[in-house]
């Protein structure tokens, strides 16, 4: 996967072993391209504009474009997490990614939604907030947190 920066600001998620890499563009534009042995010979390419995401599928080698839907993709830098009527499983997924923690949610809570803004909170503070908001039974075991 190659990235050519064309005057921009973006966030790249490329975790080794992940089934895909994604780039969320904040401003400007970026050219994504795939190549075989020689980076000069491009197999596939696309130009992304602000508000778009490009995803590279590591298994197929294909590129995909979509609108950026994750409002929290820059939270690692801004310290702000914002959710508007977000499904709780998506909130948990975001918290697990941003804080590198392992929160598990009982499936009976899958239909719950959250509208909230968190700024500068630690993982423990967010866990406590969710427990208070939803009146969850909280179980901690080793490095996992269970909301029952």
mmCIF file with all atom_site columns, N, CA and C in Angstrom, residues 11 14 16 21 24 29 36 45 49-50 55 62 67-68 73 76 78 87 90 94 99-101 113 127 130 145 147:
data_model
loop_
_atom_site.group_PDB
_atom_site.id
_atom_site.type_symbol
_atom_site.label_atom_id
_atom_site.label_alt_id
_atom_site.label_comp_id
_atom_site.label_asym_id
_atom_site.label_entity_id
_atom_site.label_seq_id
_atom_site.pdbx_PDB_ins_code
_atom_site.Cartn_x
_atom_site.Cartn_y
_atom_site.Cartn_z
_atom_site.occupancy
_atom_site.B_iso_or_equiv
_atom_site.pdbx_formal_charge
_atom_site.auth_seq_id
_atom_site.auth_comp_id
_atom_site.auth_asym_id
_atom_site.auth_atom_id
_atom_site.pdbx_PDB_model_num
ATOM 1  N N  . UNK A 1 11  ? -5.632  10.526 9.327  1.00 0.00 ? 11  UNK A N  1
ATOM 2  C CA . UNK A 1 11  ? -5.350  9.535  10.361 1.00 0.00 ? 11  UNK A CA 1
ATOM 3  C C  . UNK A 1 11  ? -5.272  8.170  9.686  1.00 0.00 ? 11  UNK A C  1
ATOM 4  N N  . UNK A 1 14  ? -3.098  1.262  10.706 1.00 0.00 ? 14  UNK A N  1
ATOM 5  C CA . UNK A 1 14  ? -2.470  0.138  10.016 1.00 0.00 ? 14  UNK A CA 1
ATOM 6  C C  . UNK A 1 14  ? -1.837  -0.763 11.065 1.00 0.00 ? 14  UNK A C  1
ATOM 7  N N  . UNK A 1 16  ? -0.436  -4.180 12.309 1.00 0.00 ? 16  UNK A N  1
ATOM 8  C CA . UNK A 1 16  ? 0.063   -5.423 11.724 1.00 0.00 ? 16  UNK A CA 1
ATOM 9  C C  . UNK A 1 16  ? -0.846  -6.601 12.070 1.00 0.00 ? 16  UNK A C  1
ATOM 10 N N  . UNK A 1 21  ? -6.397  -1.959 6.491  1.00 0.00 ? 21  UNK A N  1
ATOM 11 C CA . UNK A 1 21  ? -5.815  -0.696 6.936  1.00 0.00 ? 21  UNK A CA 1
ATOM 12 C C  . UNK A 1 21  ? -6.769  0.390  6.480  1.00 0.00 ? 21  UNK A C  1
ATOM 13 N N  . UNK A 1 24  ? -8.487  7.894  7.257  1.00 0.00 ? 24  UNK A N  1
ATOM 14 C CA . UNK A 1 24  ? -9.584  8.862  7.340  1.00 0.00 ? 24  UNK A CA 1
ATOM 15 C C  . UNK A 1 24  ? -9.002  10.234 7.055  1.00 0.00 ? 24  UNK A C  1
ATOM 16 N N  . UNK A 1 29  ? -6.172  16.404 0.298  1.00 0.00 ? 29  UNK A N  1
ATOM 17 C CA . UNK A 1 29  ? -6.419  15.177 -0.452 1.00 0.00 ? 29  UNK A CA 1
ATOM 18 C C  . UNK A 1 29  ? -5.200  14.273 -0.400 1.00 0.00 ? 29  UNK A C  1
ATOM 19 N N  . UNK A 1 36  ? 2.720   -3.913 -6.977 1.00 0.00 ? 36  UNK A N  1
ATOM 20 C CA . UNK A 1 36  ? 3.219   -5.278 -6.832 1.00 0.00 ? 36  UNK A CA 1
ATOM 21 C C  . UNK A 1 36  ? 4.655   -5.216 -6.325 1.00 0.00 ? 36  UNK A C  1
ATOM 22 N N  . UNK A 1 45  ? -5.463  2.710  -7.832 1.00 0.00 ? 45  UNK A N  1
ATOM 23 C CA . UNK A 1 45  ? -5.260  3.953  -7.097 1.00 0.00 ? 45  UNK A CA 1
ATOM 24 C C  . UNK A 1 45  ? -6.562  4.722  -6.976 1.00 0.00 ? 45  UNK A C  1
ATOM 25 N N  . UNK A 1 49  ? -10.781 12.733 -0.812 1.00 0.00 ? 49  UNK A N  1
ATOM 26 C CA . UNK A 1 49  ? -11.009 14.119 -0.430 1.00 0.00 ? 49  UNK A CA 1
ATOM 27 C C  . UNK A 1 49  ? -11.434 14.173 1.032  1.00 0.00 ? 49  UNK A C  1
ATOM 28 N N  . UNK A 1 50  ? -11.400 15.361 1.623  1.00 0.00 ? 50  UNK A N  1
ATOM 29 C CA . UNK A 1 50  ? -11.771 15.533 3.031  1.00 0.00 ? 50  UNK A CA 1
ATOM 30 C C  . UNK A 1 50  ? -13.128 14.903 3.311  1.00 0.00 ? 50  UNK A C  1
ATOM 31 N N  . UNK A 1 55  ? -10.009 2.290  2.485  1.00 0.00 ? 55  UNK A N  1
ATOM 32 C CA . UNK A 1 55  ? -9.709  1.050  3.197  1.00 0.00 ? 55  UNK A CA 1
ATOM 33 C C  . UNK A 1 55  ? -8.955  0.126  2.251  1.00 0.00 ? 55  UNK A C  1
ATOM 34 N N  . UNK A 1 62  ? -7.245  -5.070 -2.404 1.00 0.00 ? 62  UNK A N  1
ATOM 35 C CA . UNK A 1 62  ? -8.133  -4.090 -3.045 1.00 0.00 ? 62  UNK A CA 1
ATOM 36 C C  . UNK A 1 62  ? -8.310  -2.862 -2.168 1.00 0.00 ? 62  UNK A C  1
ATOM 37 N N  . UNK A 1 67  ? -17.535 7.211  2.918  1.00 0.00 ? 67  UNK A N  1
ATOM 38 C CA . UNK A 1 67  ? -17.594 8.443  3.707  1.00 0.00 ? 67  UNK A CA 1
ATOM 39 C C  . UNK A 1 67  ? -17.109 8.114  5.115  1.00 0.00 ? 67  UNK A C  1
ATOM 40 N N  . UNK A 1 68  ? -16.372 9.035  5.725  1.00 0.00 ? 68  UNK A N  1
ATOM 41 C CA . UNK A 1 68  ? -15.917 8.833  7.101  1.00 0.00 ? 68  UNK A CA 1
ATOM 42 C C  . UNK A 1 68  ? -17.133 8.839  8.014  1.00 0.00 ? 68  UNK A C  1
ATOM 43 N N  . UNK A 1 73  ? -12.406 9.263  15.144 1.00 0.00 ? 73  UNK A N  1
ATOM 44 C CA . UNK A 1 73  ? -11.163 8.716  14.622 1.00 0.00 ? 73  UNK A CA 1
ATOM 45 C C  . UNK A 1 73  ? -9.931  9.516  15.030 1.00 0.00 ? 73  UNK A C  1
ATOM 46 N N  . UNK A 1 76  ? -7.620  9.990  19.706 1.00 0.00 ? 76  UNK A N  1
ATOM 47 C CA . UNK A 1 76  ? -6.297  9.744  20.292 1.00 0.00 ? 76  UNK A CA 1
ATOM 48 C C  . UNK A 1 76  ? -5.501  11.038 20.383 1.00 0.00 ? 76  UNK A C  1
ATOM 49 N N  . UNK A 1 78  ? -7.144  14.406 20.020 1.00 0.00 ? 78  UNK A N  1
ATOM 50 C CA . UNK A 1 78  ? -7.949  15.491 20.585 1.00 0.00 ? 78  UNK A CA 1
ATOM 51 C C  . UNK A 1 78  ? -8.346  15.245 22.032 1.00 0.00 ? 78  UNK A C  1
ATOM 52 N N  . UNK A 1 87  ? -25.269 3.314  18.944 1.00 0.00 ? 87  UNK A N  1
ATOM 53 C CA . UNK A 1 87  ? -25.537 1.997  19.531 1.00 0.00 ? 87  UNK A CA 1
ATOM 54 C C  . UNK A 1 87  ? -24.426 1.651  20.531 1.00 0.00 ? 87  UNK A C  1
ATOM 55 N N  . UNK A 1 90  ? -21.284 -0.185 19.496 1.00 0.00 ? 90  UNK A N  1
ATOM 56 C CA . UNK A 1 90  ? -20.318 0.638  18.760 1.00 0.00 ? 90  UNK A CA 1
ATOM 57 C C  . UNK A 1 90  ? -19.515 1.521  19.713 1.00 0.00 ? 90  UNK A C  1
ATOM 58 N N  . UNK A 1 94  ? -15.452 1.401  20.142 1.00 0.00 ? 94  UNK A N  1
ATOM 59 C CA . UNK A 1 94  ? -14.612 2.602  20.077 1.00 0.00 ? 94  UNK A CA 1
ATOM 60 C C  . UNK A 1 94  ? -13.751 2.733  21.324 1.00 0.00 ? 94  UNK A C  1
ATOM 61 N N  . UNK A 1 99  ? -8.737  3.204  23.965 1.00 0.00 ? 99  UNK A N  1
ATOM 62 C CA . UNK A 1 99  ? -8.043  3.033  25.241 1.00 0.00 ? 99  UNK A CA 1
ATOM 63 C C  . UNK A 1 99  ? -7.269  1.721  25.348 1.00 0.00 ? 99  UNK A C  1
ATOM 64 N N  . UNK A 1 100 ? -7.319  0.912  24.285 1.00 0.00 ? 100 UNK A N  1
ATOM 65 C CA . UNK A 1 100 ? -6.642  -0.382 24.294 1.00 0.00 ? 100 UNK A CA 1
ATOM 66 C C  . UNK A 1 100 ? -7.040  -1.194 25.528 1.00 0.00 ? 100 UNK A C  1
ATOM 67 N N  . UNK A 1 101 ? -8.357  -1.285 25.735 1.00 0.00 ? 101 UNK A N  1
ATOM 68 C CA . UNK A 1 101 ? -8.910  -2.040 26.859 1.00 0.00 ? 101 UNK A CA 1
ATOM 69 C C  . UNK A 1 101 ? -9.836  -3.113 26.308 1.00 0.00 ? 101 UNK A C  1
ATOM 70 N N  . UNK A 1 113 ? -28.619 2.894  23.466 1.00 0.00 ? 113 UNK A N  1
ATOM 71 C CA . UNK A 1 113 ? -27.937 3.927  22.693 1.00 0.00 ? 113 UNK A CA 1
ATOM 72 C C  . UNK A 1 113 ? -27.392 4.985  23.646 1.00 0.00 ? 113 UNK A C  1
ATOM 73 N N  . UNK A 1 127 ? -15.591 4.059  32.143 1.00 0.00 ? 127 UNK A N  1
ATOM 74 C CA . UNK A 1 127 ? -16.264 2.836  32.602 1.00 0.00 ? 127 UNK A CA 1
ATOM 75 C C  . UNK A 1 127 ? -17.233 3.177  33.730 1.00 0.00 ? 127 UNK A C  1
ATOM 76 N N  . UNK A 1 130 ? -20.333 5.000  32.292 1.00 0.00 ? 130 UNK A N  1
ATOM 77 C CA . UNK A 1 130 ? -21.280 4.091  31.641 1.00 0.00 ? 130 UNK A CA 1
ATOM 78 C C  . UNK A 1 130 ? -22.031 3.254  32.668 1.00 0.00 ? 130 UNK A C  1
ATOM 79 N N  . UNK A 1 145 ? -13.321 -6.111 31.478 1.00 0.00 ? 145 UNK A N  1
ATOM 80 C CA . UNK A 1 145 ? -14.435 -5.503 32.198 1.00 0.00 ? 145 UNK A CA 1
ATOM 81 C C  . UNK A 1 145 ? -15.706 -6.017 31.540 1.00 0.00 ? 145 UNK A C  1
ATOM 82 N N  . UNK A 1 147 ? -19.867 -5.647 31.407 1.00 0.00 ? 147 UNK A N  1
ATOM 83 C CA . UNK A 1 147 ? -21.099 -4.952 31.762 1.00 0.00 ? 147 UNK A CA 1
ATOM 84 C C  . UNK A 1 147 ? -22.217 -5.961 31.617 1.00 0.00 ? 147 UNK A C  1
#
